[in-house]
mmCIF file of C-alpha atoms and ligand atoms in Angstrom:
data_model
loop_
_atom_site.group_PDB
_atom_site.id
_atom_site.type_symbol
_atom_site.label_atom_id
_atom_site.label_comp_id
_atom_site.label_asym_id
_atom_site.label_seq_id
_atom_site.Cartn_x
_atom_site.Cartn_y
_atom_site.Cartn_z
ATOM 1 C CA MET N 1 -57.785 -90.133 14.190
ATOM 2 C CA SER N 2 -54.870 -90.957 11.926
ATOM 3 C CA ARG N 3 -51.554 -91.653 13.584
ATOM 4 C CA VAL N 4 -48.219 -90.214 12.470
ATOM 5 C CA HIS N 5 -45.219 -92.294 13.584
ATOM 6 C CA ILE N 6 -42.098 -90.283 14.308
ATOM 7 C CA THR N 7 -38.602 -91.697 14.750
ATOM 8 C CA ASP N 8 -36.381 -89.159 16.454
ATOM 9 C CA VAL N 9 -32.945 -89.419 14.869
ATOM 10 C CA ALA N 10 -31.219 -86.768 16.996
ATOM 11 C CA PRO N 11 -28.981 -89.211 18.882
ATOM 12 C CA ARG N 12 -27.600 -90.512 15.538
ATOM 13 C CA ASP N 13 -28.123 -88.055 12.675
ATOM 14 C CA GLY N 14 -28.169 -85.154 15.109
ATOM 15 C CA LEU N 15 -24.974 -85.952 16.935
ATOM 16 C CA GLN N 16 -22.779 -87.543 14.261
ATOM 17 C CA ASN N 17 -21.797 -84.158 12.853
ATOM 18 C CA GLN N 18 -21.217 -82.278 16.114
ATOM 19 C CA ARG N 19 -17.970 -80.555 16.849
ATOM 20 C CA LEU N 20 -18.070 -81.183 20.603
ATOM 21 C CA PRO N 21 -17.840 -84.782 21.801
ATOM 22 C CA VAL N 22 -20.992 -85.890 23.621
ATOM 23 C CA ASP N 23 -20.525 -88.533 26.314
ATOM 24 C CA THR N 24 -22.696 -91.598 26.812
ATOM 25 C CA ALA N 25 -24.376 -90.204 29.931
ATOM 26 C CA THR N 26 -25.496 -87.082 28.056
ATOM 27 C CA LYS N 27 -26.833 -89.177 25.163
ATOM 28 C CA LEU N 28 -28.779 -91.266 27.685
ATOM 29 C CA ALA N 29 -30.173 -88.134 29.306
ATOM 30 C CA LEU N 30 -31.257 -86.798 25.900
ATOM 31 C CA ILE N 31 -32.983 -90.062 25.004
ATOM 32 C CA GLY N 32 -34.616 -90.045 28.456
ATOM 33 C CA ARG N 33 -36.140 -86.642 27.746
ATOM 34 C CA LEU N 34 -37.370 -87.817 24.342
ATOM 35 C CA VAL N 35 -39.045 -90.824 25.980
ATOM 36 C CA ALA N 36 -40.587 -88.547 28.624
ATOM 37 C CA ALA N 37 -41.964 -86.351 25.824
ATOM 38 C CA GLY N 38 -43.743 -89.384 24.356
ATOM 39 C CA VAL N 39 -41.338 -90.301 21.555
ATOM 40 C CA ALA N 40 -41.861 -94.032 20.888
ATOM 41 C CA SER N 41 -39.093 -94.629 18.354
ATOM 42 C CA VAL N 42 -35.494 -93.410 18.368
ATOM 43 C CA GLU N 43 -32.488 -93.941 16.127
ATOM 44 C CA VAL N 44 -30.032 -94.463 18.929
ATOM 45 C CA THR N 45 -26.621 -94.635 17.274
ATOM 46 C CA SER N 46 -24.616 -96.096 14.407
ATOM 47 C CA PHE N 47 -22.217 -99.031 14.325
ATOM 48 C CA VAL N 48 -19.824 -97.423 11.873
ATOM 49 C CA SER N 49 -16.068 -97.107 11.967
ATOM 50 C CA PRO N 50 -15.088 -95.011 15.004
ATOM 51 C CA LYS N 51 -12.336 -93.575 12.831
ATOM 52 C CA ALA N 52 -14.956 -92.288 10.368
ATOM 53 C CA VAL N 53 -17.355 -90.994 13.051
ATOM 54 C CA PRO N 54 -15.710 -90.734 16.498
ATOM 55 C CA GLN N 55 -18.953 -89.457 18.053
ATOM 56 C CA MET N 56 -20.478 -92.955 17.627
ATOM 57 C CA ALA N 57 -17.606 -94.889 19.240
ATOM 58 C CA ASP N 58 -19.785 -95.755 22.277
ATOM 59 C CA ALA N 59 -22.499 -97.416 20.140
ATOM 60 C CA GLY N 60 -22.575 -100.828 21.858
ATOM 61 C CA ASP N 61 -22.507 -99.496 25.388
ATOM 62 C CA LEU N 62 -25.135 -96.842 24.637
ATOM 63 C CA LEU N 63 -27.534 -99.244 22.932
ATOM 64 C CA GLN N 64 -27.339 -101.744 25.790
ATOM 65 C CA GLN N 65 -28.064 -99.077 28.352
ATOM 66 C CA VAL N 66 -30.942 -97.567 26.360
ATOM 67 C CA GLN N 67 -32.664 -100.924 25.800
ATOM 68 C CA ALA N 68 -32.242 -101.925 29.442
ATOM 69 C CA ARG N 69 -33.630 -98.626 30.696
ATOM 70 C CA TRP N 70 -36.552 -98.245 28.258
ATOM 71 C CA PRO N 71 -37.531 -101.762 27.138
ATOM 72 C CA ALA N 72 -40.670 -100.565 25.321
ATOM 73 C CA LEU N 73 -38.833 -97.963 23.256
ATOM 74 C CA ARG N 74 -38.378 -98.844 19.587
ATOM 75 C CA CYS N 75 -34.617 -98.511 19.037
ATOM 76 C CA SER N 76 -33.087 -98.565 15.600
ATOM 77 C CA VAL N 77 -29.356 -98.395 14.867
ATOM 78 C CA LEU N 78 -27.534 -97.656 11.628
ATOM 79 C CA VAL N 79 -25.199 -100.336 10.247
ATOM 80 C CA PRO N 80 -23.114 -99.719 7.086
ATOM 81 C CA ASN N 81 -22.026 -103.337 6.498
ATOM 82 C CA LEU N 82 -21.971 -106.876 7.943
ATOM 83 C CA LYS N 83 -19.352 -105.901 10.509
ATOM 84 C CA GLY N 84 -21.701 -103.180 11.780
ATOM 85 C CA LEU N 85 -24.528 -105.722 11.915
ATOM 86 C CA GLU N 86 -22.360 -108.148 13.912
ATOM 87 C CA ARG N 87 -21.448 -105.434 16.402
ATOM 88 C CA ALA N 88 -25.069 -104.278 16.681
ATOM 89 C CA HIS N 89 -26.328 -107.840 17.182
ATOM 90 C CA ALA N 90 -23.700 -108.480 19.856
ATOM 91 C CA ALA N 91 -24.974 -105.387 21.677
ATOM 92 C CA GLY N 92 -28.554 -106.728 21.553
ATOM 93 C CA ALA N 93 -29.959 -104.632 18.687
ATOM 94 C CA ARG N 94 -33.548 -105.429 17.733
ATOM 95 C CA GLU N 95 -33.741 -103.184 14.673
ATOM 96 C CA VAL N 96 -31.060 -102.092 12.213
ATOM 97 C CA ALA N 97 -30.991 -99.608 9.337
ATOM 98 C CA VAL N 98 -28.780 -99.856 6.264
ATOM 99 C CA VAL N 99 -27.877 -96.819 4.191
ATOM 100 C CA LEU N 100 -27.691 -96.786 0.417
ATOM 101 C CA SER N 101 -27.033 -93.503 -1.350
ATOM 102 C CA ALA N 102 -28.605 -93.116 -4.773
ATOM 103 C CA THR N 103 -25.408 -91.916 -6.492
ATOM 104 C CA GLU N 104 -21.956 -93.330 -7.105
ATOM 105 C CA GLU N 105 -19.999 -90.475 -5.506
ATOM 106 C CA MET N 106 -22.137 -90.128 -2.375
ATOM 107 C CA ASN N 107 -21.621 -93.835 -1.594
ATOM 108 C CA ARG N 108 -17.868 -93.430 -2.081
ATOM 109 C CA ARG N 109 -17.670 -90.433 0.249
ATOM 110 C CA ASN N 110 -19.951 -91.958 2.855
ATOM 111 C CA ILE N 111 -18.994 -95.628 2.991
ATOM 112 C CA ASN N 112 -16.071 -95.946 0.565
ATOM 113 C CA MET N 113 -17.941 -98.167 -1.911
ATOM 114 C CA GLY N 114 -19.427 -97.626 -5.353
ATOM 115 C CA LEU N 115 -23.191 -97.718 -5.891
ATOM 116 C CA GLU N 116 -23.427 -101.327 -7.070
ATOM 117 C CA GLN N 117 -21.188 -102.617 -4.295
ATOM 118 C CA ALA N 118 -23.097 -100.577 -1.706
ATOM 119 C CA ALA N 119 -26.431 -101.945 -2.971
ATOM 120 C CA GLY N 120 -25.087 -105.496 -2.689
ATOM 121 C CA VAL N 121 -23.741 -104.909 0.817
ATOM 122 C CA CYS N 122 -27.099 -103.443 1.877
ATOM 123 C CA GLU N 123 -28.981 -106.448 0.447
ATOM 124 C CA ASP N 124 -26.638 -108.901 2.203
ATOM 125 C CA THR N 125 -26.898 -106.984 5.467
ATOM 126 C CA LEU N 126 -30.702 -106.830 5.277
ATOM 127 C CA ARG N 127 -30.938 -110.591 4.614
ATOM 128 C CA ALA N 128 -28.490 -111.429 7.406
ATOM 129 C CA ALA N 129 -30.399 -109.179 9.817
ATOM 130 C CA GLN N 130 -33.664 -110.940 9.024
ATOM 131 C CA GLN N 131 -32.030 -114.318 9.632
ATOM 132 C CA LEU N 132 -31.092 -113.018 13.061
ATOM 133 C CA GLY N 133 -34.759 -112.095 13.599
ATOM 134 C CA LEU N 134 -34.167 -108.338 13.540
ATOM 135 C CA ARG N 135 -36.478 -105.634 12.230
ATOM 136 C CA THR N 136 -34.997 -103.686 9.339
ATOM 137 C CA ARG N 137 -35.053 -100.286 7.721
ATOM 138 C CA ALA N 138 -33.263 -99.223 4.548
ATOM 139 C CA TYR N 139 -32.373 -95.621 3.839
ATOM 140 C CA VAL N 140 -32.237 -94.462 0.250
ATOM 141 C CA ALA N 141 -30.086 -91.366 0.813
ATOM 142 C CA VAL N 142 -29.741 -88.361 -1.517
ATOM 143 C CA ALA N 143 -33.062 -89.453 -3.025
ATOM 144 C CA PHE N 144 -33.728 -85.984 -4.457
ATOM 145 C CA GLU N 145 -30.414 -84.279 -5.050
ATOM 146 C CA CYS N 146 -26.783 -85.251 -4.451
ATOM 147 C CA PRO N 147 -24.158 -82.672 -3.410
ATOM 148 C CA PHE N 148 -21.739 -84.203 -5.941
ATOM 149 C CA GLU N 149 -23.930 -85.347 -8.851
ATOM 150 C CA GLY N 150 -26.894 -82.960 -8.746
ATOM 151 C CA LEU N 151 -30.501 -83.970 -9.377
ATOM 152 C CA VAL N 152 -30.959 -87.725 -8.921
ATOM 153 C CA PRO N 153 -33.178 -89.482 -11.494
ATOM 154 C CA LEU N 154 -36.407 -90.776 -9.989
ATOM 155 C CA THR N 155 -35.961 -94.048 -11.886
ATOM 156 C CA THR N 156 -32.707 -94.674 -9.966
ATOM 157 C CA VAL N 157 -34.390 -93.993 -6.628
ATOM 158 C CA ALA N 158 -37.310 -96.256 -7.543
ATOM 159 C CA THR N 159 -35.006 -99.105 -8.640
ATOM 160 C CA LEU N 160 -32.952 -98.905 -5.432
ATOM 161 C CA ALA N 161 -36.040 -98.675 -3.225
ATOM 162 C CA GLN N 162 -37.446 -101.769 -5.000
ATOM 163 C CA ARG N 163 -34.193 -103.647 -4.434
ATOM 164 C CA MET N 164 -34.316 -102.822 -0.735
ATOM 165 C CA ALA N 165 -37.967 -103.954 -0.596
ATOM 166 C CA GLN N 166 -37.091 -107.214 -2.364
ATOM 167 C CA ALA N 167 -34.265 -107.801 0.113
ATOM 168 C CA GLY N 168 -36.969 -107.686 2.786
ATOM 169 C CA ALA N 169 -36.511 -104.221 4.326
ATOM 170 C CA GLY N 170 -39.405 -103.661 6.715
ATOM 171 C CA GLU N 171 -39.333 -99.942 6.108
ATOM 172 C CA ILE N 172 -37.806 -97.953 3.250
ATOM 173 C CA VAL N 173 -36.787 -94.451 4.207
ATOM 174 C CA ILE N 174 -36.616 -91.955 1.356
ATOM 175 C CA ALA N 175 -34.069 -89.420 2.553
ATOM 176 C CA ASP N 176 -33.458 -85.860 1.424
ATOM 177 C CA THR N 177 -29.975 -85.858 2.929
ATOM 178 C CA ILE N 178 -29.059 -82.292 1.971
ATOM 179 C CA GLY N 179 -32.494 -80.670 2.218
ATOM 180 C CA ALA N 180 -32.896 -79.993 -1.494
ATOM 181 C CA ALA N 181 -36.423 -81.348 -1.960
ATOM 182 C CA ALA N 182 -39.457 -79.173 -2.575
ATOM 183 C CA PRO N 183 -43.116 -80.157 -2.092
ATOM 184 C CA GLY N 184 -43.777 -80.634 -5.815
ATOM 185 C CA MET N 185 -40.893 -83.110 -6.032
ATOM 186 C CA VAL N 186 -42.087 -84.899 -2.899
ATOM 187 C CA THR N 187 -45.582 -85.287 -4.347
ATOM 188 C CA GLU N 188 -44.165 -86.613 -7.611
ATOM 189 C CA ARG N 189 -41.521 -88.937 -6.177
ATOM 190 C CA LEU N 190 -43.472 -90.344 -3.263
ATOM 191 C CA GLY N 191 -46.523 -90.644 -5.516
ATOM 192 C CA VAL N 192 -44.597 -92.908 -7.899
ATOM 193 C CA LEU N 193 -42.879 -94.857 -5.107
ATOM 194 C CA SER N 194 -46.127 -95.465 -3.240
ATOM 195 C CA ARG N 195 -47.593 -97.074 -6.327
ATOM 196 C CA GLU N 196 -44.655 -99.513 -6.412
ATOM 197 C CA ILE N 197 -44.139 -100.148 -2.691
ATOM 198 C CA ALA N 198 -46.863 -100.414 -0.025
ATOM 199 C CA VAL N 199 -47.255 -96.944 1.459
ATOM 200 C CA GLU N 200 -47.164 -98.391 5.007
ATOM 201 C CA LYS N 201 -43.578 -99.482 4.302
ATOM 202 C CA LEU N 202 -42.429 -96.051 3.166
ATOM 203 C CA ALA N 203 -40.961 -93.422 5.467
ATOM 204 C CA VAL N 204 -39.433 -90.029 4.754
ATOM 205 C CA HIS N 205 -36.416 -88.245 6.201
ATOM 206 C CA PHE N 206 -36.171 -84.520 5.494
ATOM 207 C CA HIS N 207 -33.584 -81.877 6.248
ATOM 208 C CA ASP N 208 -34.681 -78.275 6.641
ATOM 209 C CA THR N 209 -31.688 -76.650 4.881
ATOM 210 C CA ARG N 210 -33.826 -74.418 2.690
ATOM 211 C CA GLY N 211 -36.745 -73.965 5.056
ATOM 212 C CA LEU N 212 -38.996 -76.422 3.220
ATOM 213 C CA GLY N 213 -38.961 -79.223 5.798
ATOM 214 C CA THR N 214 -42.555 -78.856 6.982
ATOM 215 C CA ALA N 215 -43.853 -78.105 3.482
ATOM 216 C CA ASN N 216 -42.216 -81.329 2.312
ATOM 217 C CA ALA N 217 -43.645 -83.235 5.261
ATOM 218 C CA TRP N 218 -47.114 -81.968 4.373
ATOM 219 C CA ALA N 219 -46.681 -83.127 0.780
ATOM 220 C CA ALA N 220 -45.665 -86.567 2.078
ATOM 221 C CA LEU N 221 -48.686 -86.678 4.408
ATOM 222 C CA GLU N 222 -50.957 -85.916 1.465
ATOM 223 C CA VAL N 223 -49.464 -88.807 -0.477
ATOM 224 C CA GLY N 224 -50.367 -91.035 2.482
ATOM 225 C CA ILE N 225 -46.971 -91.398 4.190
ATOM 226 C CA ARG N 226 -47.366 -91.805 7.968
ATOM 227 C CA ARG N 227 -43.768 -92.624 8.981
ATOM 228 C CA PHE N 228 -41.333 -89.781 9.460
ATOM 229 C CA ASP N 229 -37.843 -89.232 10.763
ATOM 230 C CA ALA N 230 -37.227 -85.943 12.553
ATOM 231 C CA SER N 231 -34.665 -84.597 14.985
ATOM 232 C CA VAL N 232 -35.453 -82.738 18.177
ATOM 233 C CA GLY N 233 -34.262 -79.140 18.008
ATOM 234 C CA GLY N 234 -33.462 -79.656 14.314
ATOM 235 C CA ILE N 235 -29.954 -80.873 15.077
ATOM 236 C CA GLY N 236 -28.256 -82.962 12.445
ATOM 237 C CA GLY N 237 -26.481 -83.351 9.147
ATOM 238 C CA CYS N 238 -24.269 -85.816 7.375
ATOM 239 C CA PRO N 239 -20.525 -85.191 7.874
ATOM 240 C CA PHE N 240 -19.850 -86.567 4.369
ATOM 241 C CA ALA N 241 -22.449 -84.506 2.485
ATOM 242 C CA PRO N 242 -21.411 -80.863 2.119
ATOM 243 C CA GLY N 243 -24.319 -78.527 2.769
ATOM 244 C CA ALA N 244 -26.318 -80.977 4.855
ATOM 245 C CA ALA N 245 -27.837 -78.786 7.561
ATOM 246 C CA GLY N 246 -30.186 -79.762 10.355
ATOM 247 C CA ASN N 247 -33.001 -82.264 10.102
ATOM 248 C CA LEU N 248 -36.646 -81.349 10.027
ATOM 249 C CA ALA N 249 -37.217 -80.520 13.717
ATOM 250 C CA THR N 250 -39.419 -82.949 15.638
ATOM 251 C CA GLU N 251 -41.273 -80.033 17.255
ATOM 252 C CA ASP N 252 -42.140 -78.575 13.833
ATOM 253 C CA LEU N 253 -43.388 -81.937 12.576
ATOM 254 C CA VAL N 254 -45.437 -82.548 15.747
ATOM 255 C CA GLN N 255 -46.972 -79.096 15.417
ATOM 256 C CA LEU N 256 -47.769 -79.620 11.721
ATOM 257 C CA ALA N 257 -49.287 -83.048 12.300
ATOM 258 C CA GLU N 258 -51.270 -82.346 15.480
ATOM 259 C CA ARG N 259 -52.738 -79.083 14.218
ATOM 260 C CA SER N 260 -53.808 -80.850 11.045
ATOM 261 C CA GLY N 261 -55.720 -83.538 12.947
ATOM 262 C CA PHE N 262 -53.087 -86.279 13.192
ATOM 263 C CA GLN N 263 -51.973 -87.876 16.425
ATOM 264 C CA THR N 264 -48.278 -88.188 17.308
ATOM 265 C CA GLY N 265 -48.365 -89.000 21.036
ATOM 266 C CA ILE N 266 -45.585 -86.448 21.546
ATOM 267 C CA SER N 267 -45.778 -83.422 23.826
ATOM 268 C CA LEU N 268 -44.280 -80.127 22.664
ATOM 269 C CA SER N 269 -43.420 -79.022 26.195
ATOM 270 C CA GLY N 270 -41.635 -82.344 26.691
ATOM 271 C CA LEU N 271 -39.624 -81.730 23.521
ATOM 272 C CA LEU N 272 -38.635 -78.335 24.886
ATOM 273 C CA GLU N 273 -37.009 -80.101 27.850
ATOM 274 C CA ALA N 274 -35.002 -82.225 25.410
ATOM 275 C CA ILE N 275 -33.991 -79.127 23.415
ATOM 276 C CA ASP N 276 -32.795 -77.409 26.599
ATOM 277 C CA LEU N 277 -30.607 -80.385 27.427
ATOM 278 C CA ALA N 278 -29.183 -80.583 23.888
ATOM 279 C CA GLN N 279 -28.452 -76.849 23.881
ATOM 280 C CA THR N 280 -26.384 -77.173 27.035
ATOM 281 C CA ALA N 281 -24.551 -80.252 25.774
ATOM 282 C CA LEU N 282 -23.767 -78.828 22.335
ATOM 283 C CA GLN N 283 -23.360 -75.192 23.403
ATOM 284 C CA GLN N 284 -25.576 -74.016 20.557
ATOM 285 C CA THR N 285 -28.943 -72.363 20.231
ATOM 286 C CA LEU N 286 -31.271 -75.019 18.882
ATOM 287 C CA GLY N 287 -34.895 -75.341 17.879
ATOM 288 C CA GLY N 288 -37.095 -75.590 14.825
ATOM 289 C CA ARG N 289 -39.219 -72.895 13.229
ATOM 290 C CA CYS N 290 -41.771 -72.926 16.065
ATOM 291 C CA ILE N 291 -39.232 -72.518 18.875
ATOM 292 C CA GLY N 292 -39.989 -68.831 19.563
ATOM 293 C CA TRP N 293 -43.697 -69.535 19.922
ATOM 294 C CA LEU N 294 -42.986 -72.602 22.039
ATOM 295 C CA ARG N 295 -40.817 -70.637 24.450
ATOM 296 C CA ARG N 296 -43.438 -67.866 24.754
ATOM 297 C CA GLN N 297 -46.062 -70.513 25.542
ATOM 298 C CA GLN N 298 -43.810 -71.965 28.206
ATOM 299 C CA ALA N 299 -43.164 -68.531 29.741
ATOM 300 C CA ARG N 300 -46.909 -67.767 29.760
ATOM 301 C CA ALA N 301 -47.665 -71.097 31.447
ATOM 302 C CA ALA N 302 -45.047 -70.352 34.115
ATOM 303 C CA THR N 303 -46.388 -66.855 34.878
ATOM 304 C CA PRO N 304 -49.009 -66.805 37.661
ATOM 305 C CA ALA N 305 -52.327 -65.283 36.466
HETATM 306 N N1 COA E 1 -17.709 -100.740 12.613
HETATM 307 C C1 COA E 1 -16.467 -100.589 13.115
HETATM 308 N N2 COA E 1 -15.353 -100.785 12.391
HETATM 309 C C2 COA E 1 -15.509 -101.140 11.104
HETATM 310 C C3 COA E 1 -16.774 -101.308 10.529
HETATM 311 C C4 COA E 1 -17.905 -101.095 11.335
HETATM 312 N N3 COA E 1 -19.136 -101.233 10.863
HETATM 313 N N4 COA E 1 -16.594 -101.675 9.247
HETATM 314 C C5 COA E 1 -15.270 -101.728 9.021
HETATM 315 N N5 COA E 1 -14.620 -101.408 10.141
HETATM 316 C C6 COA E 1 -13.165 -101.359 10.354
HETATM 317 C C7 COA E 1 -12.421 -102.556 9.778
HETATM 318 O O1 COA E 1 -12.427 -103.611 10.674
HETATM 319 C C8 COA E 1 -11.056 -101.976 9.560
HETATM 320 O O2 COA E 1 -10.390 -101.873 10.798
HETATM 321 P P1 COA E 1 -8.789 -101.937 10.902
HETATM 322 O O3 COA E 1 -8.276 -100.733 10.179
HETATM 323 O O4 COA E 1 -8.558 -101.865 12.391
HETATM 324 O O5 COA E 1 -8.406 -103.230 10.268
HETATM 325 C C9 COA E 1 -11.355 -100.559 9.120
HETATM 326 O O6 COA E 1 -12.644 -100.242 9.654
HETATM 327 C C10 COA E 1 -11.372 -100.405 7.614
HETATM 328 O O7 COA E 1 -12.243 -101.388 7.069
HETATM 329 P P2 COA E 1 -12.777 -101.340 5.572
HETATM 330 O O8 COA E 1 -13.726 -102.465 5.366
HETATM 331 O O9 COA E 1 -11.607 -101.206 4.633
HETATM 332 O O10 COA E 1 -13.638 -100.033 5.623
HETATM 333 P P3 COA E 1 -13.389 -98.636 4.946
HETATM 334 O O11 COA E 1 -12.174 -97.969 5.444
HETATM 335 O O12 COA E 1 -13.593 -98.758 3.489
HETATM 336 O O13 COA E 1 -14.663 -97.842 5.590
HETATM 337 C C11 COA E 1 -16.899 -97.891 6.519
HETATM 338 C C12 COA E 1 -15.979 -98.295 5.379
HETATM 339 C C13 COA E 1 -18.307 -98.131 6.057
HETATM 340 C C14 COA E 1 -16.572 -98.738 7.731
HETATM 341 C C15 COA E 1 -16.644 -96.404 6.868
HETATM 342 O O14 COA E 1 -16.634 -95.665 5.672
HETATM 343 C C16 COA E 1 -17.675 -95.835 7.796
HETATM 344 O O15 COA E 1 -17.830 -96.256 8.927
HETATM 345 N N6 COA E 1 -18.414 -94.818 7.353
HETATM 346 C C17 COA E 1 -19.368 -94.144 8.204
HETATM 347 C C18 COA E 1 -20.447 -93.575 7.400
HETATM 348 C C19 COA E 1 -21.424 -92.799 8.243
HETATM 349 O O16 COA E 1 -21.579 -92.963 9.423
HETATM 350 N N7 COA E 1 -22.124 -91.902 7.562
HETATM 351 C C20 COA E 1 -23.106 -91.086 8.178
HETATM 352 C C21 COA E 1 -24.411 -91.778 8.267
HETATM 353 S S1 COA E 1 -25.198 -92.068 6.744
HETATM 354 ZN ZN1 ZN E 2 -30.174 -87.109 7.646
#
């Protein structure tokens, strides 16, 4: 049976945009529930400026505690520059992710650099991370549409993805940061990219803003992509990209994959426990498209026959 690898990005992408501060203990509890549900890979935090994203100010402390508690868990952390890499390395990071947006303006809003400078910083950071013996991922953000510049040319995305591959990125994550992709675009773009970069190195990161998250994931599966980001409960969104709503929910992706004959290793009832915890912490109703069904299943299982 074919395996689908899911990285749950809720602790980073999910929390970075939240109104309420979430303390380290709550983040640990959330990650604990993800691990209990069978999630094998988590994006734990980001080593960005605490002024830019106060929610991630506890990055070093959180990462150390997560790696000590769950040594077998694959933990990736986002680093925007060499300073972020230094901080992540000092905290014991084993895997880092750089983020390169595919347009000039998105890079400026997100990391205060133009596209060419951002690409150079990402290349330098990837090379330095490899010298430190770390695993690496490279996000190509706004790889479909940019909130400031509109539709992004596929040739730009392909060139940037190639540059990240040449700088040695172990995984290249094609990200639909604002949830503007549609399955036809996914088939076209990932089809082209997978002819240029080994498909095993490609991952996708979808947001469900327009309700096309699972349709896009299916298109990516058909192209042969087996690495996905998703966020439990569908929490998430970039604070610097207007209109970025929640990520594709992990429970929706698990449902899509498992019912189509793929194996994820993740339990839906376990994810529900993580959603319950996140709902309490964030004081919001959370959950992907399948949440109503999932809750009815849970209620049925709890009712004595
Ligand atoms: N972690 C912590 N602090 C950092 C840092 C990092 N990775 N990189 C820079 N800084 C600090 C500098 O030391 C400096 O501190 P000081 O004011 O005390 O001297 C300050 O931030 C400004 O440094 P500078 O290099 O001029 O950065 P900037 O103001 O141009 O901001 C980023 C650049 C990348 C640090 C900032 O835009 C950022 O953190 N963005 C976050 C993006 C993000 O998380 N997006 C969502 C995920 S994609
Ligand atoms: Zn995202």
